[in-house]
Tab-separated table of N, CA and C in Angstrom:
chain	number	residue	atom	x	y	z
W	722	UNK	N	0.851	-1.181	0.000
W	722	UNK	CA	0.000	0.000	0.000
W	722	UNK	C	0.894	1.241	0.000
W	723	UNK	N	-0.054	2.371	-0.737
W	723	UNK	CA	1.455	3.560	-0.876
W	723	UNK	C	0.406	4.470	0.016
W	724	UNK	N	0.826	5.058	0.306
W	724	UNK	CA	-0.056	6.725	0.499
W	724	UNK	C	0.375	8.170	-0.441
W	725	UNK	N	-0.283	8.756	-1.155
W	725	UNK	CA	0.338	9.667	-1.604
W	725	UNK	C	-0.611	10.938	-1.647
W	726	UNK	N	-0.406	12.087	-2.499
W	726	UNK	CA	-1.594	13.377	-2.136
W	726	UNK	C	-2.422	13.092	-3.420
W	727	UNK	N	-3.570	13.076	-2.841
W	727	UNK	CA	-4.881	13.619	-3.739
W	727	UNK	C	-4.523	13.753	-5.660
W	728	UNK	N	-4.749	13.806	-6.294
W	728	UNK	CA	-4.992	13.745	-7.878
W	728	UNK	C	-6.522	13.704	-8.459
W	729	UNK	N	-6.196	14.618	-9.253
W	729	UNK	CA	-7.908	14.869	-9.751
W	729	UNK	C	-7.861	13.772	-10.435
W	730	UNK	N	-7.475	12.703	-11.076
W	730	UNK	CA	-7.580	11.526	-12.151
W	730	UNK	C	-8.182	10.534	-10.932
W	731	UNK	N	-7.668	10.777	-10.008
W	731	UNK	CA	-8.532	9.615	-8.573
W	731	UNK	C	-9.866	10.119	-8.455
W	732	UNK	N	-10.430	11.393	-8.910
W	732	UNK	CA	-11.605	11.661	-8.465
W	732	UNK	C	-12.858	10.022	-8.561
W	733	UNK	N	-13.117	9.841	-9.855
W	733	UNK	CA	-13.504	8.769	-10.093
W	733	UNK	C	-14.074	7.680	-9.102
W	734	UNK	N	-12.697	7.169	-8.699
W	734	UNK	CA	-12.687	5.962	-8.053
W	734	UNK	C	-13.214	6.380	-7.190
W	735	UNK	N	-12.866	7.760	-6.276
W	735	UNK	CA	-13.176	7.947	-4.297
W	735	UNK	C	-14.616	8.392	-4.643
W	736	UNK	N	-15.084	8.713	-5.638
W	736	UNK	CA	-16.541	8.683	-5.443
W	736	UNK	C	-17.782	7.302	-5.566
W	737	UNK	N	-16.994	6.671	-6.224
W	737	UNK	CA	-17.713	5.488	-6.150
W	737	UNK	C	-17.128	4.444	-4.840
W	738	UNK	N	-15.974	4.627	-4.454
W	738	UNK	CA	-15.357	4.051	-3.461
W	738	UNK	C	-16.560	4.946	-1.922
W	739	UNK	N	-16.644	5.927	-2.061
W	739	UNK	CA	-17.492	6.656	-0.952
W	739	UNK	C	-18.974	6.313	-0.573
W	740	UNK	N	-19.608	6.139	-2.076
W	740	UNK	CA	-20.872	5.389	-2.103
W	740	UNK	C	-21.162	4.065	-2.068
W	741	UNK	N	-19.867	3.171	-2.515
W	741	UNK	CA	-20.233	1.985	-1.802
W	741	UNK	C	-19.587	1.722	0.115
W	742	UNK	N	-18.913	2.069	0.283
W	742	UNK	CA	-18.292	1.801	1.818
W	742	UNK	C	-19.928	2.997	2.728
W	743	UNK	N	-20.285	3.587	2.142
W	743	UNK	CA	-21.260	4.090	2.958
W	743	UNK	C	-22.628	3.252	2.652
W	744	UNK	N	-23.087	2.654	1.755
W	744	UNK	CA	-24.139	1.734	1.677
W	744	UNK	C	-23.936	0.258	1.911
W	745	UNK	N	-22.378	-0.103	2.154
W	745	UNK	CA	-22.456	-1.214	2.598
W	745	UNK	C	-21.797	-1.302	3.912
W	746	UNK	N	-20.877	-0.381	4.775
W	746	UNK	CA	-20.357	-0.688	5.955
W	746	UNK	C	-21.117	0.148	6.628
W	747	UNK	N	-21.949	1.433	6.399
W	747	UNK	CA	-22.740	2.352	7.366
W	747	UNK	C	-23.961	1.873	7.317
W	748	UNK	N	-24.509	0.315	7.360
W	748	UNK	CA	-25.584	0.198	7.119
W	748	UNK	C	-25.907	-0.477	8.079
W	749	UNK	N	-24.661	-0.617	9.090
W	749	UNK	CA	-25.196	-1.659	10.038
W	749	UNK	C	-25.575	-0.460	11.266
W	750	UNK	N	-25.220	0.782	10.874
W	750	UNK	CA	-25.793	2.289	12.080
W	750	UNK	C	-27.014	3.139	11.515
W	751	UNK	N	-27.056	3.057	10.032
W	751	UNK	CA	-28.095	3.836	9.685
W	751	UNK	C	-28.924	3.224	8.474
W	752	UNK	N	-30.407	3.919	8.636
W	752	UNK	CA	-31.044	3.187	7.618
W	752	UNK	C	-31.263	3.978	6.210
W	753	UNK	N	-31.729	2.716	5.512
W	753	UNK	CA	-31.792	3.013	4.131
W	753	UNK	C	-32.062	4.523	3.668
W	754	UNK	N	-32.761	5.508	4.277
W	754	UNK	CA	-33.190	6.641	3.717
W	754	UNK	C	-32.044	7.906	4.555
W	755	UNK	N	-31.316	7.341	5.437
W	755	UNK	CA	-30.401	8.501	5.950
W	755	UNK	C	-29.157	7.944	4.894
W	756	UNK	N	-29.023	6.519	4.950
W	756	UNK	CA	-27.440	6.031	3.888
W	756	UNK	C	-27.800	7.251	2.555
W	757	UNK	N	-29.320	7.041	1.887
W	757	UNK	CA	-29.458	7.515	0.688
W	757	UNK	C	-28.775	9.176	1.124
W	758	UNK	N	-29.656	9.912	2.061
W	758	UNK	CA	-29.078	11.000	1.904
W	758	UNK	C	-28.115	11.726	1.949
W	759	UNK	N	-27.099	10.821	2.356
W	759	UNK	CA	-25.599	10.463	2.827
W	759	UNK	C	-24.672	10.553	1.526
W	760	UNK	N	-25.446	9.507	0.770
W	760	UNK	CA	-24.655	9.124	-0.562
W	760	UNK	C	-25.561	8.738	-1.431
W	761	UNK	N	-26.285	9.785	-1.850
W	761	UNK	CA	-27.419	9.679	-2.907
W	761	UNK	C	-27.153	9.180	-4.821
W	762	UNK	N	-25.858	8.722	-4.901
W	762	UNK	CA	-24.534	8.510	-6.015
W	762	UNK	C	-24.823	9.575	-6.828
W	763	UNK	N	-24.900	10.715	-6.559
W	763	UNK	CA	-24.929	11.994	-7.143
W	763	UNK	C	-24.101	13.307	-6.686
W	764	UNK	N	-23.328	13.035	-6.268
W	764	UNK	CA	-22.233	13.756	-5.817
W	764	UNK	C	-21.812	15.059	-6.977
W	765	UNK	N	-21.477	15.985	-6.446
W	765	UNK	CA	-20.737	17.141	-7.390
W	765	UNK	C	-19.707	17.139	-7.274
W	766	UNK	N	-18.742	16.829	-7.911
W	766	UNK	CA	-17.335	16.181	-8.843
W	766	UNK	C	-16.564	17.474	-8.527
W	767	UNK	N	-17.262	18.395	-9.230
W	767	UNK	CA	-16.322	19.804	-8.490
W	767	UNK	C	-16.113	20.462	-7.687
W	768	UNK	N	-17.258	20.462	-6.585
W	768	UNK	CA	-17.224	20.916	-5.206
W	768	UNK	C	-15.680	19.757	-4.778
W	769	UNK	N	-16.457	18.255	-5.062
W	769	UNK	CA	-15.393	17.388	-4.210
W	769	UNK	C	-14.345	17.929	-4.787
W	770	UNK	N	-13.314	17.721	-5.832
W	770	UNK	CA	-12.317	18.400	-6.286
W	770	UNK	C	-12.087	19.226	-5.929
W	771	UNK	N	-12.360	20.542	-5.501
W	771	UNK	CA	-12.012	21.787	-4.975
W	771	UNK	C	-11.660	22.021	-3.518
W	772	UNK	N	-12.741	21.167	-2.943
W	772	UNK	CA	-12.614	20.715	-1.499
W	772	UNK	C	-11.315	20.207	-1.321
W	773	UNK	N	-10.693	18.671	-1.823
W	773	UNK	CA	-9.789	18.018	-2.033
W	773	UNK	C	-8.579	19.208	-1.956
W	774	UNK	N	-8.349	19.766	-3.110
W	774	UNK	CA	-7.176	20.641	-2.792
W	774	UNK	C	-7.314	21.967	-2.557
W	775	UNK	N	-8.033	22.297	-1.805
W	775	UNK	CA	-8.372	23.352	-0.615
W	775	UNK	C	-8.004	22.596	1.047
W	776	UNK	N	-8.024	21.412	0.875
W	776	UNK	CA	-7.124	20.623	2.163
W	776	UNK	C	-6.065	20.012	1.365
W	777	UNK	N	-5.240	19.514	2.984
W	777	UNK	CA	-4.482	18.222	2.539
W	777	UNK	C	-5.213	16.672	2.249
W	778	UNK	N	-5.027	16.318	1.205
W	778	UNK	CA	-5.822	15.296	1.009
W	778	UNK	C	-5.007	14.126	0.284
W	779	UNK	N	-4.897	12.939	0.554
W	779	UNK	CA	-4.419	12.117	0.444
W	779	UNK	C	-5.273	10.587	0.250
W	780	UNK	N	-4.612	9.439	-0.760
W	780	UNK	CA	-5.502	8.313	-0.903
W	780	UNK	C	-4.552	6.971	-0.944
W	781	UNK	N	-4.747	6.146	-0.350
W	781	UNK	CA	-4.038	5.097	-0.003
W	781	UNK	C	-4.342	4.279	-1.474
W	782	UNK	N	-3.291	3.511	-2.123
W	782	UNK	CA	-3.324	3.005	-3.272
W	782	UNK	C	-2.911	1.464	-3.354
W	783	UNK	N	-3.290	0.563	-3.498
W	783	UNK	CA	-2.593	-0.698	-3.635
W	783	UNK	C	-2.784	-1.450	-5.284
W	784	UNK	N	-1.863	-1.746	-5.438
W	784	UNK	CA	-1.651	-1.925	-7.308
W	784	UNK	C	-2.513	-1.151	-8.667
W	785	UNK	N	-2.570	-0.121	-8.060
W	785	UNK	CA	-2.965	0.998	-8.590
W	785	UNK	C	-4.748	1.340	-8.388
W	786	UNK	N	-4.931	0.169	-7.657
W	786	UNK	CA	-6.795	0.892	-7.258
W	786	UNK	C	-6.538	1.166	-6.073
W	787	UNK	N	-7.320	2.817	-5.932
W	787	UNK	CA	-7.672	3.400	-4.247
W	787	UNK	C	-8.223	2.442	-3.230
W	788	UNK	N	-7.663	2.403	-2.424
W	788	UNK	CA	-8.553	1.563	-1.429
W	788	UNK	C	-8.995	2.243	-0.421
W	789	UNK	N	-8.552	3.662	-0.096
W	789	UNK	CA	-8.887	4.640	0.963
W	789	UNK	C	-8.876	5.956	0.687
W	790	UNK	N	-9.407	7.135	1.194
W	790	UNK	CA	-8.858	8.455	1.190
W	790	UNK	C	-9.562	8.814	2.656
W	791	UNK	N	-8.692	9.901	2.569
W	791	UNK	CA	-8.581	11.313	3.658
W	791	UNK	C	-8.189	12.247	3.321
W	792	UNK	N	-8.982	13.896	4.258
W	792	UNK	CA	-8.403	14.756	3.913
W	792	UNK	C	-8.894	15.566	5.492
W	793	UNK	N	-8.115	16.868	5.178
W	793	UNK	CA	-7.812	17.424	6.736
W	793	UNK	C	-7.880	18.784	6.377
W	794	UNK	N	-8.321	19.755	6.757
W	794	UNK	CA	-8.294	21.150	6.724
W	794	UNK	C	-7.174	21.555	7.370
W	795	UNK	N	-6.954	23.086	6.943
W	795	UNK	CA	-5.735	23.863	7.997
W	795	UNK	C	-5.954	23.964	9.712
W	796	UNK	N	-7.551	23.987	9.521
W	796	UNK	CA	-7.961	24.133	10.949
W	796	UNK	C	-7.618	22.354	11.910
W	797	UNK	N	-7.240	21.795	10.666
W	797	UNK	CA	-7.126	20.743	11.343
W	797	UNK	C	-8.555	19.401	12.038
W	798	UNK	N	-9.784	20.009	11.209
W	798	UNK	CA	-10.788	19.420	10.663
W	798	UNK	C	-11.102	17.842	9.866
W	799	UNK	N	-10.858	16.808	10.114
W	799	UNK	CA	-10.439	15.580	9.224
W	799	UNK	C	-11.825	15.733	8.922
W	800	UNK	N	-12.137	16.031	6.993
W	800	UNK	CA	-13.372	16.039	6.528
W	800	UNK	C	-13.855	14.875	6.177
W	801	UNK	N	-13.104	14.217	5.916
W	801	UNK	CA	-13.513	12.702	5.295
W	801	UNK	C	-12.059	11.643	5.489
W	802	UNK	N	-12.872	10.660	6.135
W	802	UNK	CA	-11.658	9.650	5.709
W	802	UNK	C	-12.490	7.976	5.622
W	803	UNK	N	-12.368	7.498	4.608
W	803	UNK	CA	-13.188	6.428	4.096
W	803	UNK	C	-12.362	5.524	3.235
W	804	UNK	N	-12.581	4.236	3.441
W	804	UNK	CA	-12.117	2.483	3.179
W	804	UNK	C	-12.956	2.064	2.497
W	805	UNK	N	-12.516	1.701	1.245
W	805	UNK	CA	-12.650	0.347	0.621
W	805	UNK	C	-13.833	-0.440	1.519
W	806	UNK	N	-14.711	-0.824	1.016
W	806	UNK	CA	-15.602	-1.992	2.012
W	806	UNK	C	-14.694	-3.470	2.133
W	807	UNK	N	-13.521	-3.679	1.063
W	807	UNK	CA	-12.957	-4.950	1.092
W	807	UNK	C	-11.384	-4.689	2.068
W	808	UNK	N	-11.492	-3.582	1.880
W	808	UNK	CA	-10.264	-3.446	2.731
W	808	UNK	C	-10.359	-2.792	4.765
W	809	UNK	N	-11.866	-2.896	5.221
W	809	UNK	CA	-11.556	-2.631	6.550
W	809	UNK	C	-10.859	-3.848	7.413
W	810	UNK	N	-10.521	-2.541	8.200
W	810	UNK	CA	-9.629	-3.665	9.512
W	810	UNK	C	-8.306	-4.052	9.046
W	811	UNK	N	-7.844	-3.869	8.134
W	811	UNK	CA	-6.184	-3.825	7.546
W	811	UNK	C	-5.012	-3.073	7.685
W	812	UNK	N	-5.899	-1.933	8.904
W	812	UNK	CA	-4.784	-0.773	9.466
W	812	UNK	C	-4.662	0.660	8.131
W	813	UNK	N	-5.642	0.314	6.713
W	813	UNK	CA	-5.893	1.347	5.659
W	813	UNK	C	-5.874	2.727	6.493
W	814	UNK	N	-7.419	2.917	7.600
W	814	UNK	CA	-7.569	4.035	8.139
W	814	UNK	C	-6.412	4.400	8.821
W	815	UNK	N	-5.996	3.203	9.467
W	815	UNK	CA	-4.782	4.201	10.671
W	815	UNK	C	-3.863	4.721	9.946
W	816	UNK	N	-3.121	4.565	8.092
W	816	UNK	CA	-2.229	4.623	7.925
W	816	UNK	C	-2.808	5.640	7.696
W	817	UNK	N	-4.008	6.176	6.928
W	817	UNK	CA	-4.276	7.513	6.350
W	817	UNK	C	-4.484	8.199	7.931
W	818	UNK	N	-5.187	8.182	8.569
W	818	UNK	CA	-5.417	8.810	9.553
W	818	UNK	C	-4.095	9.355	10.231
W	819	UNK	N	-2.778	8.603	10.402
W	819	UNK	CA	-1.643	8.994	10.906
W	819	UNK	C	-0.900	10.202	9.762
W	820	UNK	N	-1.839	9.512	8.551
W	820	UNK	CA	-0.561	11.000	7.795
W	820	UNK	C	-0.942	12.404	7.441
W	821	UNK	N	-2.556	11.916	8.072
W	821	UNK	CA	-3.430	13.222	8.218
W	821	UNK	C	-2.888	14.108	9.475
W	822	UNK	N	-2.390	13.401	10.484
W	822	UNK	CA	-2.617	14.090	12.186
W	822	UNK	C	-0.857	14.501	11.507
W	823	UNK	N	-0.432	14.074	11.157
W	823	UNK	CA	1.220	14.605	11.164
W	823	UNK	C	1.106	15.677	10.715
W	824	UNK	N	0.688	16.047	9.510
W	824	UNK	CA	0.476	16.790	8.338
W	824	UNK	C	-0.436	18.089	8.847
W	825	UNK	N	-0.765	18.274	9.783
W	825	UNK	CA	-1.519	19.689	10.679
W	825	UNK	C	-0.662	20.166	11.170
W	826	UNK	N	-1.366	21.644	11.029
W	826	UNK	CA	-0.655	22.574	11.542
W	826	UNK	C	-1.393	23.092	13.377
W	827	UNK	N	-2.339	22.399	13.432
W	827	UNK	CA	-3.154	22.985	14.547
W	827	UNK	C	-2.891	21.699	15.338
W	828	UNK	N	-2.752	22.724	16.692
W	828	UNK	CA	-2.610	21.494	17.982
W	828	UNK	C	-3.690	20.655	18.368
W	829	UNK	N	-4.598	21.065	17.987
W	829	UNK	CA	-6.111	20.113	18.248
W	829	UNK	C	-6.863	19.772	16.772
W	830	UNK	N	-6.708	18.457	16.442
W	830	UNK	CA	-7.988	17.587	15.609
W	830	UNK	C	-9.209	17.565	15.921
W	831	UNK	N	-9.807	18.004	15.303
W	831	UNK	CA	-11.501	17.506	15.270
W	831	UNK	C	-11.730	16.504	14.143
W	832	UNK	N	-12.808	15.977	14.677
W	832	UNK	CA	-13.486	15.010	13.013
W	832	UNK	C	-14.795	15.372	14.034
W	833	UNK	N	-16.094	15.036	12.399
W	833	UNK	CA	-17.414	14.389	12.924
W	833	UNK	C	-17.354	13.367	12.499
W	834	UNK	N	-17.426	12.053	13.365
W	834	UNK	CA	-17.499	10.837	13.312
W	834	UNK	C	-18.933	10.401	13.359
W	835	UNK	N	-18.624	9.485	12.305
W	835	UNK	CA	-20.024	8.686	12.466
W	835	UNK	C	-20.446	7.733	13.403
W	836	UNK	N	-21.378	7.111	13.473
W	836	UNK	CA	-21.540	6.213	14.629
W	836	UNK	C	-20.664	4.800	14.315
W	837	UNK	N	-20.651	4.421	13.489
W	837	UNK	CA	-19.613	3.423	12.580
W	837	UNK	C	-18.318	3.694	12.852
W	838	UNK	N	-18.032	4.951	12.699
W	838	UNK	CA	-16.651	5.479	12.925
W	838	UNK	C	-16.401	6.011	14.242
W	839	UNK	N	-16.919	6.168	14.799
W	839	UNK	CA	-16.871	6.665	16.372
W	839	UNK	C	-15.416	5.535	17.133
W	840	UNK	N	-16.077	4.306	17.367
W	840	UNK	CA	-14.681	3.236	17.816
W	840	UNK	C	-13.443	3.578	17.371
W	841	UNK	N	-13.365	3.450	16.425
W	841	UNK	CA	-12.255	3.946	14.979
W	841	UNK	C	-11.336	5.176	15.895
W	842	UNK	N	-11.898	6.331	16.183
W	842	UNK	CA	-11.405	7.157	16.435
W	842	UNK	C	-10.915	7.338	17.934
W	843	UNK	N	-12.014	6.466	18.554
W	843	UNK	CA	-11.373	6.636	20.110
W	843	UNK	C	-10.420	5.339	20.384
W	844	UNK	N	-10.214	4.864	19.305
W	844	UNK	CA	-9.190	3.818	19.760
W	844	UNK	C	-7.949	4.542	19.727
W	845	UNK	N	-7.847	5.905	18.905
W	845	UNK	CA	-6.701	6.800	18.464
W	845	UNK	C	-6.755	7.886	19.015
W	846	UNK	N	-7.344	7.652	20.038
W	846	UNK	CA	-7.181	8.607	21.867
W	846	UNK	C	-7.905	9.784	21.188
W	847	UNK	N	-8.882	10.003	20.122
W	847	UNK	CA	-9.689	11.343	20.222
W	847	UNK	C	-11.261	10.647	21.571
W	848	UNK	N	-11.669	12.238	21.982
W	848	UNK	CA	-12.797	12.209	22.584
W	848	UNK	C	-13.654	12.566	22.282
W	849	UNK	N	-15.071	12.361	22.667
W	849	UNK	CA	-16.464	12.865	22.227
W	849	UNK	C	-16.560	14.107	22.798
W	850	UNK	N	-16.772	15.279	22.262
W	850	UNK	CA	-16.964	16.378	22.611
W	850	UNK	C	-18.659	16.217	23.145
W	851	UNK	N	-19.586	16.476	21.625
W	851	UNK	CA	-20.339	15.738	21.879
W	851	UNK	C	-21.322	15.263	20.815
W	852	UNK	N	-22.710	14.738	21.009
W	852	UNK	CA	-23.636	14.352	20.011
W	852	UNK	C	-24.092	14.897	19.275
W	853	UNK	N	-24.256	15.042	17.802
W	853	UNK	CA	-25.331	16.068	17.354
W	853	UNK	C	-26.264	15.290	15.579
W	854	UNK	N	-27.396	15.689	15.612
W	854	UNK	CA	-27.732	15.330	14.454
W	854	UNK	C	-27.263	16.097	13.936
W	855	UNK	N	-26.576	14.955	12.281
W	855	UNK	CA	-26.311	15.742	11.091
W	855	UNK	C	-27.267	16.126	9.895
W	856	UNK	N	-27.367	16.774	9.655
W	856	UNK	CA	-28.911	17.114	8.764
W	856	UNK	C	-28.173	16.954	7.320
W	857	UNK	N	-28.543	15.878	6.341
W	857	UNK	CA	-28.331	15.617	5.341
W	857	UNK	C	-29.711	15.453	4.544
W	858	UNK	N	-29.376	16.640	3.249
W	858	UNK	CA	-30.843	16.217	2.870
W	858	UNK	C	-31.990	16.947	3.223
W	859	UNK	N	-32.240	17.126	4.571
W	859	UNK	CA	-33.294	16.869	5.405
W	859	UNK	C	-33.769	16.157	5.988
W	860	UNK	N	-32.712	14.978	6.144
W	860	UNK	CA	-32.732	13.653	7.038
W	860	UNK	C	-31.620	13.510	8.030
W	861	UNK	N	-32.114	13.568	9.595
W	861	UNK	CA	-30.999	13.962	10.418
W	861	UNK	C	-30.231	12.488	10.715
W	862	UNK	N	-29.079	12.568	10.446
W	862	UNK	CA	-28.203	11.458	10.978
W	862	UNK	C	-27.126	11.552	12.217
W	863	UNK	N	-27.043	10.898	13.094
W	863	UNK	CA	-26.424	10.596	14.713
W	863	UNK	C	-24.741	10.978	13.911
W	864	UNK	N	-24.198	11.622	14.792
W	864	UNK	CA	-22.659	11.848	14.279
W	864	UNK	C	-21.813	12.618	15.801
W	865	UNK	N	-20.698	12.198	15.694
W	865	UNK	CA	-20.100	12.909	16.986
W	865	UNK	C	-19.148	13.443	17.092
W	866	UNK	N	-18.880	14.811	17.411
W	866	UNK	CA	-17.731	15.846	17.214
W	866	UNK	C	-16.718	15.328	18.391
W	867	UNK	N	-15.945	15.050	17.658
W	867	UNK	CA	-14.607	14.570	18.718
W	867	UNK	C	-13.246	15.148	18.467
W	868	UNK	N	-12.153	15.206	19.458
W	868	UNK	CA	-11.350	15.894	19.348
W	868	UNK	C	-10.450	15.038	20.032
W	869	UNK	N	-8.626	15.210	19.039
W	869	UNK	CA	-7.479	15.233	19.773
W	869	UNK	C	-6.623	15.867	20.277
């Protein structure tokens, strides 16, 4: 596995890589009509792109298909970081997640974690600040602001 920064030619893959790991691993926390509003497979290609390198953003690669990405604001914000559905539990997240926390400039991390992802993160000593619905859509989904 490599890690390297973000490339608009990866756009592709991390969007379909995003919509399936959220309809098939976030399905065991949320249901069918919050997953949809989550990842409705209609995504805007250029917001994501712009977003992407407006942070540090980075995607874990193994024989040339993505199997992960992350990305991190200046504020030190982790906006997204998402696995392969075939690749959880392989240490993918921790490697991206570690080259996200290096790669800040701010002494404190935040993420909003999902309920899926919540474990994930407190195994890597962040805490629950606290609970809040996320309003996607107009469909509120459970998510938790945590910090390192």
């Amino acid at each position: 596995m490599i890690i390297r920064r973000y490339e608009t030619k990866d756009l592709a893959q991390i969007l379909l890589l995003f919509h399936d790991t959220v309809h098939n691993i976030n399905k065991a926390d949320y249901d069918e009509e919050q997953l949809y509003a989550w990842a409705d497979g209609r995504p805007d290609p250029d917001r994501w792109d712009r977003s992407f390198y407006e942070h540090y953003s980075i995607i874990a690669e193994e024989n040339g298909r993505i199997i992960g990405f992350g990305d991190i604001d200046h504020k030190g914000f982790i906006d997204r970081l998402f696995v392969h559905m075939d690749h959880q539990r392989k240490g993918v997240a921790s490697a991206i997640c570690e080259e996200l926390e290096k790669n800040v400039i701010s002494d404190k991390i935040t993420v909003q974690a999902s309920v899926t992802a919540r474990p994930f993160f407190e195994k890597r000593g962040y805490k629950v600040l606290k609970q809040i619905k996320a309003v996607r859509k107009g469909i509120a989904l459970t998510a938790f602001i945590m910090e390192k």
